[in-house]
Amino acid sequence: MIGSPPARTDELGALARLGVTELRSAVSGLGAMHRSVAGTVFGALRPVLGSAIDSPRMVHDAVTDGAYLSMDALLDTASSAADAMPASTFAVSQTPHGAVALGVLNGLIGDDLDAADSPLAARMSIRSAGRPIPVRPAAIADEFSDARGHVVVFLHGLMESEQAWTIGGRPSYGHRLSADISAGEVQIRYNSGRHISQNGLDLADLLADLVLLWPVPVSRLTLIGHSMGGLVIRSACHHATERGDWWPRLVTETVCLGTPHLGAPLERGVHVLSSMLQPLSATRPISNLLRRRSAGVRDLFHGNLTAADWAEQDRDAWQHPPGADVPLLSTARHLFVTATMTRNPAHPFGRLIGDGLVLAPSGRGEPTRSRLGLRFSDGLDLGGAHHFTLLNNDDIYAWLLAQLRPRRALPSAPPDP
């Protein structure tokens, strides 16, 4: 069993120390950019003004160097103050606003936080009202005391937490499904800055434990993911199938809401921009900042699902070959929802921008020259909506309810006399 996530320790102190570190890095980057630009300007003026430019340059350098030294001294003081803060047991990660803020932070630099074993790095866990639920018999039995055989597992997307499913203050899909078809809602939180394949392995382990410890026998398992969450689900199913786990045979549906199966154009654009800015000393600090984006974000270049897709890659190379074409579970239905910001999904502008982050063909897994089609079973194309509309929408819920409602068996024919 993967057990429960480690106890969170001094999240406030870790936030303070991280803030000082990031501010110091920002000041250092600004200083490097400032000096590069100033050197270029003074160098261009010297052939025109000759030695007359030396005095203004000396004054400029003295003032700016003094300013940056003062900032360094101030940050040293702030760093000492952060280190001297008494340890706090206040769990920022368990408050609604704290969960949202740490979800964004994990999406941006979660891989670095995980490598440093920071208290701010989210561990994959079942959550209820922000609290982590230990994956242990007594805890699962107590939390899901009214459990039914149909379990619906929800995974949020990049830079989100399980709080995202209640966007707009409305009840989540899972809450409504619990009332309408007696399905058990299970909310998962994970570190979306880690590689998708790493989160996929953790999810495979968690689902193996959850199915084993569920208070009643699991008869049906539905996996629903928003954006990156859909990729984590596909990765988990792949890893579990490869090692012969039992739980994939219980999966009757996967549902991907705005999932970039073939990659996201925003990540590709940022990748190209960072490569273009790297050669120039004046813009290199901006490039370095863009290159700090997390492993999870980088996986969205092609929608990579396995460790082999990134293990041998130069992450800053101009080109990245597509990863393995991971097949879908053959025993489950695979549903999807895509959105376009134009009311007519077929409108040329809607096809160009999709839901603002994911294009509809990528959300449908449509065939391209480089990847095989994913052949999803059924889907919904929602017009006049953006990427985050998919988290909580009445039209989507009505469609989802129709897909998941138990189907009544047709009465058998009476036996022949």
CSV table of C-alpha atoms in Angstrom, one decimal:
chain,number,residue,atom,x,y,z
A,1,MET,CA,0.0,0.0,0.0
A,2,ILE,CA,1.2,3.5,-0.6
A,3,GLY,CA,-0.2,4.5,2.8
A,4,SER,CA,-1.0,8.1,3.6
A,5,PRO,CA,1.0,11.2,2.5
A,6,PRO,CA,3.7,12.3,5.0
A,7,ALA,CA,2.6,14.9,7.6
A,8,ARG,CA,2.9,18.4,6.4
A,9,THR,CA,5.4,20.4,8.4
A,10,ASP,CA,5.8,24.1,8.6
A,11,GLU,CA,4.2,25.1,5.3
A,12,LEU,CA,4.2,28.8,6.3
A,13,GLY,CA,7.9,28.7,6.9
A,14,ALA,CA,8.6,26.9,3.7
A,15,LEU,CA,6.5,29.5,1.8
A,16,ALA,CA,8.4,32.4,3.4
A,17,ARG,CA,11.8,30.8,2.5
A,18,LEU,CA,10.7,30.1,-1.0
A,19,GLY,CA,9.4,33.6,-1.5
A,20,VAL,CA,12.8,35.1,-0.5
A,21,THR,CA,14.7,32.6,-2.7
A,22,GLU,CA,12.5,33.4,-5.7
A,23,LEU,CA,12.8,37.2,-5.1
A,24,ARG,CA,16.5,36.8,-5.0
A,25,SER,CA,16.5,34.9,-8.2
A,26,ALA,CA,14.3,37.6,-9.8
A,27,VAL,CA,16.6,40.4,-8.7
A,28,SER,CA,19.6,38.5,-10.0
A,29,GLY,CA,17.9,38.1,-13.4
A,30,LEU,CA,16.9,41.7,-13.6
A,31,GLY,CA,20.4,42.8,-12.7
A,32,ALA,CA,21.9,40.6,-15.4
A,33,MET,CA,19.5,42.0,-17.9
A,34,HIS,CA,20.1,45.6,-16.8
A,35,ARG,CA,23.9,45.3,-17.1
A,36,SER,CA,23.6,43.7,-20.5
A,37,VAL,CA,21.3,46.4,-21.9
A,38,ALA,CA,23.4,49.1,-20.3
A,39,GLY,CA,26.6,47.7,-21.7
A,40,THR,CA,25.1,47.5,-25.2
A,41,VAL,CA,23.9,51.2,-25.0
A,42,PHE,CA,27.2,52.6,-23.6
A,43,GLY,CA,29.1,50.4,-26.1
A,44,ALA,CA,27.1,51.9,-29.0
A,45,LEU,CA,27.6,55.5,-27.8
A,46,ARG,CA,31.4,55.2,-27.3
A,47,PRO,CA,32.3,55.4,-31.0
A,48,VAL,CA,30.3,58.6,-31.2
A,49,LEU,CA,31.2,60.3,-27.9
A,50,GLY,CA,34.6,58.8,-27.2
A,51,SER,CA,36.0,59.0,-23.7
A,52,ALA,CA,33.3,61.5,-22.7
A,53,ILE,CA,31.0,58.5,-22.1
A,54,ASP,CA,33.3,57.0,-19.4
A,55,SER,CA,32.2,59.4,-16.6
A,56,PRO,CA,28.4,58.8,-17.1
A,57,ARG,CA,29.0,55.1,-17.3
A,58,MET,CA,31.0,55.1,-14.1
A,59,VAL,CA,28.2,57.0,-12.3
A,60,HIS,CA,25.6,54.6,-13.7
A,61,ASP,CA,27.5,51.5,-12.7
A,62,ALA,CA,28.2,52.9,-9.2
A,63,VAL,CA,24.5,53.7,-8.7
A,64,THR,CA,23.1,50.5,-10.0
A,65,ASP,CA,25.7,48.3,-8.3
A,66,GLY,CA,24.9,50.1,-5.1
A,67,ALA,CA,21.2,49.5,-5.6
A,68,TYR,CA,21.6,45.8,-6.3
A,69,LEU,CA,24.0,45.4,-3.3
A,70,SER,CA,21.4,47.1,-1.1
A,71,MET,CA,18.7,44.7,-2.4
A,72,ASP,CA,21.0,41.7,-1.7
A,73,ALA,CA,21.6,43.0,1.9
A,74,LEU,CA,17.8,43.4,2.4
A,75,LEU,CA,17.2,39.9,1.0
A,76,ASP,CA,19.9,38.5,3.4
A,77,THR,CA,18.0,40.1,6.3
A,78,ALA,CA,14.7,38.7,5.0
A,79,SER,CA,16.2,35.2,4.6
A,80,SER,CA,17.6,35.3,8.1
A,81,ALA,CA,14.1,36.3,9.4
A,82,ALA,CA,12.5,33.5,7.4
A,83,ASP,CA,14.9,31.0,8.8
A,84,ALA,CA,14.3,32.3,12.4
A,85,MET,CA,10.5,31.9,12.1
A,86,PRO,CA,9.1,29.5,14.6
A,87,ALA,CA,7.7,26.3,13.1
A,88,SER,CA,4.0,26.5,12.4
A,89,THR,CA,1.6,23.6,12.3
A,90,PHE,CA,-1.0,25.6,10.3
A,91,ALA,CA,-1.8,23.6,7.2
A,92,VAL,CA,-2.0,26.0,4.3
A,93,SER,CA,-2.7,23.1,1.9
A,94,GLN,CA,-5.9,22.2,3.7
A,95,THR,CA,-7.6,25.6,3.3
A,96,PRO,CA,-9.5,26.4,0.1
A,97,HIS,CA,-7.4,29.4,-0.9
A,98,GLY,CA,-4.2,27.7,0.2
A,99,ALA,CA,-5.0,24.6,-1.9
A,100,VAL,CA,-5.6,26.8,-5.0
A,101,ALA,CA,-2.3,28.8,-4.4
A,102,LEU,CA,-0.2,25.7,-3.8
A,103,GLY,CA,-1.9,24.0,-6.8
A,104,VAL,CA,-0.5,26.8,-9.0
A,105,LEU,CA,2.9,26.7,-7.3
A,106,ASN,CA,3.1,22.9,-7.8
A,107,GLY,CA,2.2,23.3,-11.4
A,108,LEU,CA,5.0,25.9,-12.0
A,109,ILE,CA,7.9,24.3,-10.0
A,110,GLY,CA,6.4,21.2,-8.4
A,111,ASP,CA,9.2,19.0,-9.7
A,112,ASP,CA,11.8,21.2,-8.0
A,113,LEU,CA,9.7,21.2,-4.8
A,114,ASP,CA,9.4,17.4,-4.9
A,115,ALA,CA,13.2,16.9,-5.5
A,116,ALA,CA,13.9,19.1,-2.5
A,117,ASP,CA,11.3,17.2,-0.4
A,118,SER,CA,9.6,20.5,0.4
A,119,PRO,CA,6.5,20.6,2.6
A,120,LEU,CA,4.9,22.5,-0.2
A,121,ALA,CA,5.1,19.6,-2.7
A,122,ALA,CA,1.7,18.0,-3.0
A,123,ARG,CA,1.7,14.2,-2.5
A,124,MET,CA,-0.9,12.2,-4.4
A,125,SER,CA,-3.7,11.7,-2.0
A,126,ILE,CA,-7.4,11.3,-1.6
A,127,ARG,CA,-8.9,14.5,-0.3
A,128,SER,CA,-12.1,15.3,1.6
A,129,ALA,CA,-12.8,19.0,2.5
A,130,GLY,CA,-9.1,19.7,1.9
A,131,ARG,CA,-7.9,17.0,4.3
A,132,PRO,CA,-5.8,14.0,3.1
A,133,ILE,CA,-7.5,10.7,3.8
A,134,PRO,CA,-5.0,8.0,4.7
A,135,VAL,CA,-5.2,4.9,2.5
A,136,ARG,CA,-5.8,2.6,5.4
A,137,PRO,CA,-8.8,0.3,6.1
A,138,ALA,CA,-10.2,2.3,9.1
A,139,ALA,CA,-9.8,5.7,7.4
A,140,ILE,CA,-11.4,4.6,4.2
A,141,ALA,CA,-14.2,2.8,5.9
A,142,ASP,CA,-14.9,5.9,8.1
A,143,GLU,CA,-14.7,8.4,5.2
A,144,PHE,CA,-16.8,6.3,2.8
A,145,SER,CA,-19.2,4.7,5.3
A,146,ASP,CA,-22.1,5.0,2.8
A,147,ALA,CA,-20.1,3.4,0.0
A,148,ARG,CA,-21.6,1.8,-3.1
A,149,GLY,CA,-20.1,-0.5,-5.7
A,150,HIS,CA,-19.8,2.3,-8.3
A,151,VAL,CA,-16.7,4.5,-7.6
A,152,VAL,CA,-16.1,7.7,-9.6
A,153,VAL,CA,-12.5,9.1,-9.3
A,154,PHE,CA,-11.8,12.7,-10.2
A,155,LEU,CA,-8.4,14.1,-11.1
A,156,HIS,CA,-7.8,17.8,-11.6
A,157,GLY,CA,-5.6,19.5,-14.2
A,158,LEU,CA,-2.4,21.4,-14.3
A,159,MET,CA,-2.0,24.1,-11.6
A,160,GLU,CA,-5.2,23.0,-10.0
A,161,SER,CA,-6.4,21.1,-6.9
A,162,GLU,CA,-9.6,19.2,-6.1
A,163,GLN,CA,-11.1,22.6,-5.2
A,164,ALA,CA,-11.3,23.3,-9.0
A,165,TRP,CA,-14.3,21.0,-9.4
A,166,THR,CA,-16.5,23.4,-7.4
A,167,ILE,CA,-15.6,26.4,-9.5
A,168,GLY,CA,-18.4,29.0,-9.4
A,169,GLY,CA,-19.5,27.8,-6.0
A,170,ARG,CA,-21.6,25.0,-7.5
A,171,PRO,CA,-21.7,21.4,-6.3
A,172,SER,CA,-19.1,19.2,-8.0
A,173,TYR,CA,-20.0,16.6,-10.6
A,174,GLY,CA,-19.1,13.9,-8.1
A,175,HIS,CA,-21.5,15.4,-5.4
A,176,ARG,CA,-24.3,15.4,-7.9
A,177,LEU,CA,-23.6,11.9,-9.1
A,178,SER,CA,-23.6,10.6,-5.5
A,179,ALA,CA,-27.1,12.0,-5.2
A,180,ASP,CA,-28.4,11.0,-8.6
A,181,ILE,CA,-27.0,7.5,-9.2
A,182,SER,CA,-25.5,6.6,-5.8
A,183,ALA,CA,-21.9,6.7,-7.1
A,184,GLY,CA,-19.1,7.2,-4.6
A,185,GLU,CA,-17.1,10.4,-5.3
A,186,VAL,CA,-13.3,10.2,-4.7
A,187,GLN,CA,-11.3,13.4,-5.2
A,188,ILE,CA,-7.6,13.1,-5.8
A,189,ARG,CA,-4.9,15.8,-5.4
A,190,TYR,CA,-1.5,15.5,-6.9
A,191,ASN,CA,1.6,17.5,-7.8
A,192,SER,CA,1.0,18.6,-11.4
A,193,GLY,CA,4.5,19.8,-11.8
A,194,ARG,CA,5.9,16.2,-11.7
A,195,HIS,CA,6.1,14.1,-14.9
A,196,ILE,CA,2.8,12.7,-16.0
A,197,SER,CA,4.3,9.3,-16.0
A,198,GLN,CA,5.4,9.6,-12.3
A,199,ASN,CA,1.9,10.7,-11.3
A,200,GLY,CA,0.5,7.9,-13.5
A,201,LEU,CA,2.5,5.3,-11.5
A,202,ASP,CA,1.3,6.9,-8.2
A,203,LEU,CA,-2.3,6.8,-9.3
A,204,ALA,CA,-2.0,3.2,-10.4
A,205,ASP,CA,-0.7,2.3,-6.9
A,206,LEU,CA,-3.4,4.4,-5.2
A,207,LEU,CA,-6.2,2.8,-7.2
A,208,ALA,CA,-4.9,-0.7,-6.5
A,209,ASP,CA,-5.1,0.1,-2.7
A,210,LEU,CA,-8.4,1.9,-3.0
A,211,VAL,CA,-10.2,-0.9,-4.8
A,212,LEU,CA,-8.8,-3.4,-2.2
A,213,LEU,CA,-9.9,-1.3,0.8
A,214,TRP,CA,-13.2,0.0,-0.5
A,215,PRO,CA,-15.9,-0.8,2.2
A,216,VAL,CA,-18.0,-2.8,-0.3
A,217,PRO,CA,-16.8,-4.8,-3.4
A,218,VAL,CA,-16.2,-2.4,-6.3
A,219,SER,CA,-18.4,-3.4,-9.3
A,220,ARG,CA,-17.7,-0.4,-11.5
A,221,LEU,CA,-14.9,2.2,-11.7
A,222,THR,CA,-15.2,5.5,-13.6
A,223,LEU,CA,-12.1,7.7,-14.0
A,224,ILE,CA,-12.7,11.4,-14.8
A,225,GLY,CA,-9.9,13.9,-15.5
A,226,HIS,CA,-9.8,17.5,-16.4
A,227,SER,CA,-7.0,18.6,-18.8
A,228,MET,CA,-3.7,17.0,-17.6
A,229,GLY,CA,-5.8,14.8,-15.3
A,230,GLY,CA,-7.0,12.8,-18.3
A,231,LEU,CA,-3.4,12.1,-19.3
A,232,VAL,CA,-2.5,11.0,-15.8
A,233,ILE,CA,-5.5,8.6,-16.0
A,234,ARG,CA,-4.3,7.2,-19.3
A,235,SER,CA,-0.8,6.8,-17.9
A,236,ALA,CA,-2.1,5.0,-14.8
A,237,CYS,CA,-4.2,2.6,-16.9
A,238,HIS,CA,-1.2,1.8,-19.1
A,239,HIS,CA,1.2,1.2,-16.2
A,240,ALA,CA,-1.4,-1.0,-14.3
A,241,THR,CA,-2.1,-3.0,-17.4
A,242,GLU,CA,1.6,-3.6,-18.1
A,243,ARG,CA,2.2,-5.0,-14.6
A,244,GLY,CA,-1.0,-7.0,-14.5
A,245,ASP,CA,-3.0,-5.1,-11.9
A,246,TRP,CA,-6.6,-6.2,-11.3
A,247,TRP,CA,-8.3,-2.8,-11.0
A,248,PRO,CA,-8.2,-1.9,-14.8
A,249,ARG,CA,-10.7,-4.7,-15.4
A,250,LEU,CA,-13.2,-2.8,-13.2
A,251,VAL,CA,-12.9,0.4,-15.3
A,252,THR,CA,-16.1,0.9,-17.3
A,253,GLU,CA,-15.5,4.5,-18.5
A,254,THR,CA,-12.7,7.1,-18.7
A,255,VAL,CA,-13.9,10.6,-19.2
A,256,CYS,CA,-11.4,13.3,-20.5
A,257,LEU,CA,-12.5,16.9,-20.2
A,258,GLY,CA,-10.4,19.2,-22.3
A,259,THR,CA,-7.4,16.8,-22.3
A,260,PRO,CA,-4.5,17.6,-24.7
A,261,HIS,CA,-3.9,14.0,-25.9
A,262,LEU,CA,-1.8,15.3,-28.8
A,263,GLY,CA,-0.2,18.1,-26.9
A,264,ALA,CA,-0.9,21.8,-26.1
A,265,PRO,CA,0.1,24.7,-28.4
A,266,LEU,CA,0.8,27.0,-25.4
A,267,GLU,CA,3.7,24.8,-24.2
A,268,ARG,CA,5.1,24.5,-27.7
A,269,GLY,CA,4.9,28.3,-28.1
A,270,VAL,CA,6.7,28.9,-24.7
A,271,HIS,CA,9.3,26.3,-25.7
A,272,VAL,CA,10.1,28.1,-29.0
A,273,LEU,CA,10.1,31.5,-27.4
A,274,SER,CA,12.6,30.4,-24.7
A,275,SER,CA,14.9,28.9,-27.4
A,276,MET,CA,14.8,32.1,-29.4
A,277,LEU,CA,15.6,34.3,-26.4
A,278,GLN,CA,18.4,32.2,-25.1
A,279,PRO,CA,21.3,33.3,-27.4
A,280,LEU,CA,21.1,37.0,-26.6
A,281,SER,CA,22.6,38.1,-23.2
A,282,ALA,CA,19.9,40.8,-22.8
A,283,THR,CA,17.0,38.4,-23.1
A,284,ARG,CA,18.7,35.3,-21.6
A,285,PRO,CA,17.3,35.9,-18.1
A,286,ILE,CA,13.8,35.8,-19.6
A,287,SER,CA,14.6,32.6,-21.4
A,288,ASN,CA,16.0,31.1,-18.2
A,289,LEU,CA,12.8,32.0,-16.4
A,290,LEU,CA,10.7,30.3,-19.1
A,291,ARG,CA,13.0,27.3,-19.0
A,292,ARG,CA,12.2,26.9,-15.3
A,293,ARG,CA,8.8,25.5,-16.2
A,294,SER,CA,8.1,22.2,-14.6
A,295,ALA,CA,8.4,18.7,-16.0
A,296,GLY,CA,4.7,18.4,-16.0
A,297,VAL,CA,4.3,21.4,-18.2
A,298,ARG,CA,7.0,20.2,-20.5
A,299,ASP,CA,5.2,16.9,-20.9
A,300,LEU,CA,2.3,18.8,-22.6
A,301,PHE,CA,4.5,19.4,-25.6
A,302,HIS,CA,3.2,16.1,-27.0
A,303,GLY,CA,1.2,14.7,-24.1
A,304,ASN,CA,3.8,12.3,-23.0
A,305,LEU,CA,2.6,9.4,-20.8
A,306,THR,CA,5.6,7.2,-20.1
A,307,ALA,CA,9.1,7.7,-18.7
A,308,ALA,CA,10.7,6.6,-21.9
A,309,ASP,CA,9.1,9.6,-23.6
A,310,TRP,CA,11.4,12.0,-21.7
A,311,ALA,CA,14.2,10.1,-20.1
A,312,GLU,CA,16.7,10.4,-22.9
A,313,GLN,CA,15.5,13.8,-24.2
A,314,ASP,CA,17.4,17.1,-24.1
A,315,ARG,CA,14.5,19.1,-22.5
A,316,ASP,CA,15.7,22.4,-24.2
A,317,ALA,CA,16.3,21.0,-27.7
A,318,TRP,CA,14.4,22.7,-30.5
A,319,GLN,CA,12.5,19.6,-31.5
A,320,HIS,CA,10.9,16.8,-29.5
A,321,PRO,CA,9.7,13.6,-31.1
A,322,PRO,CA,6.3,12.4,-30.2
A,323,GLY,CA,6.1,9.9,-27.3
A,324,ALA,CA,4.8,6.3,-27.4
A,325,ASP,CA,1.3,5.9,-28.8
A,326,VAL,CA,-0.2,4.4,-25.6
A,327,PRO,CA,-3.3,2.4,-26.3
A,328,LEU,CA,-6.6,2.9,-24.5
A,329,LEU,CA,-8.1,0.2,-22.2
A,330,SER,CA,-9.8,-2.2,-24.5
A,331,THR,CA,-12.4,-3.1,-21.9
A,332,ALA,CA,-13.7,0.4,-21.2
A,333,ARG,CA,-15.6,3.1,-23.0
A,334,HIS,CA,-13.5,6.3,-23.5
A,335,LEU,CA,-15.5,9.5,-23.4
A,336,PHE,CA,-14.4,13.1,-24.0
A,337,VAL,CA,-15.6,16.7,-23.9
A,338,THR,CA,-14.0,19.5,-25.8
A,339,ALA,CA,-14.9,23.2,-25.9
A,340,THR,CA,-14.4,26.1,-28.2
A,341,MET,CA,-14.6,29.8,-27.3
A,342,THR,CA,-16.9,30.4,-30.3
A,343,ARG,CA,-20.5,29.2,-30.1
A,344,ASN,CA,-20.1,27.2,-33.3
A,345,PRO,CA,-17.4,24.6,-32.7
A,346,ALA,CA,-16.8,24.5,-36.4
A,347,HIS,CA,-16.1,28.2,-36.7
A,348,PRO,CA,-12.6,28.8,-38.1
A,349,PHE,CA,-11.6,31.0,-35.2
A,350,GLY,CA,-12.9,28.4,-32.7
A,351,ARG,CA,-10.9,25.7,-34.5
A,352,LEU,CA,-7.8,28.0,-34.3
A,353,ILE,CA,-8.0,28.8,-30.5
A,354,GLY,CA,-10.1,25.9,-29.1
A,355,ASP,CA,-11.0,26.4,-25.5
A,356,GLY,CA,-8.1,28.9,-25.0
A,357,LEU,CA,-5.6,26.2,-24.0
A,358,VAL,CA,-6.5,23.0,-25.8
A,359,LEU,CA,-7.5,22.5,-29.4
A,360,ALA,CA,-10.5,20.4,-30.1
A,361,PRO,CA,-8.7,17.8,-32.3
A,362,SER,CA,-6.2,17.2,-29.5
A,363,GLY,CA,-9.1,16.8,-27.0
A,364,ARG,CA,-10.7,14.2,-29.3
A,365,GLY,CA,-7.4,12.4,-30.1
A,366,GLU,CA,-8.0,12.8,-33.8
A,367,PRO,CA,-5.5,11.2,-36.1
A,368,THR,CA,-2.4,13.2,-37.2
A,369,ARG,CA,0.5,12.4,-39.4
A,370,SER,CA,2.6,11.6,-36.3
A,371,ARG,CA,0.2,9.9,-33.9
A,372,LEU,CA,-2.5,7.3,-34.3
A,373,GLY,CA,-6.1,8.2,-33.6
A,374,LEU,CA,-7.2,7.3,-30.1
A,375,ARG,CA,-10.7,6.3,-31.2
A,376,PHE,CA,-12.7,7.6,-28.2
A,377,SER,CA,-16.2,6.1,-27.9
A,378,ASP,CA,-18.3,9.1,-27.5
A,379,GLY,CA,-18.0,12.8,-26.9
A,380,LEU,CA,-19.5,16.2,-26.5
A,381,ASP,CA,-18.3,19.4,-28.2
A,382,LEU,CA,-19.3,22.5,-26.2
A,383,GLY,CA,-19.5,25.8,-28.0
A,384,GLY,CA,-19.1,29.2,-26.3
A,385,ALA,CA,-17.0,27.9,-23.5
A,386,HIS,CA,-13.4,28.0,-22.2
A,387,HIS,CA,-11.1,25.5,-20.7
A,388,PHE,CA,-12.2,25.9,-17.1
A,389,THR,CA,-15.9,25.8,-18.0
A,390,LEU,CA,-15.4,22.1,-18.3
A,391,LEU,CA,-14.9,21.7,-14.6
A,392,ASN,CA,-18.5,22.6,-13.7
A,393,ASN,CA,-21.2,23.0,-16.3
A,394,ASP,CA,-24.8,21.9,-16.3
A,395,ASP,CA,-24.8,20.8,-19.9
A,396,ILE,CA,-21.7,18.7,-19.3
A,397,TYR,CA,-23.3,17.2,-16.2
A,398,ALA,CA,-26.5,16.3,-18.0
A,399,TRP,CA,-24.4,14.5,-20.7
A,400,LEU,CA,-22.2,12.9,-18.1
A,401,LEU,CA,-25.3,11.6,-16.1
A,402,ALA,CA,-26.8,10.1,-19.2
A,403,GLN,CA,-23.5,8.3,-20.0
A,404,LEU,CA,-23.0,6.9,-16.4
A,405,ARG,CA,-26.6,6.2,-15.5
A,406,PRO,CA,-27.0,2.4,-15.0
A,407,ARG,CA,-28.5,0.8,-18.1
A,408,ARG,CA,-31.4,-1.5,-17.5
A,409,ALA,CA,-31.1,-4.9,-19.1
A,410,LEU,CA,-33.8,-5.7,-21.6
A,411,PRO,CA,-36.3,-8.3,-20.3
A,412,SER,CA,-35.5,-11.8,-21.6
A,413,ALA,CA,-37.9,-13.6,-23.9
A,414,PRO,CA,-40.2,-16.1,-22.2
A,415,PRO,CA,-39.2,-19.7,-22.7
A,416,ASP,CA,-40.9,-21.6,-25.4
A,417,PRO,CA,-43.9,-23.7,-24.2
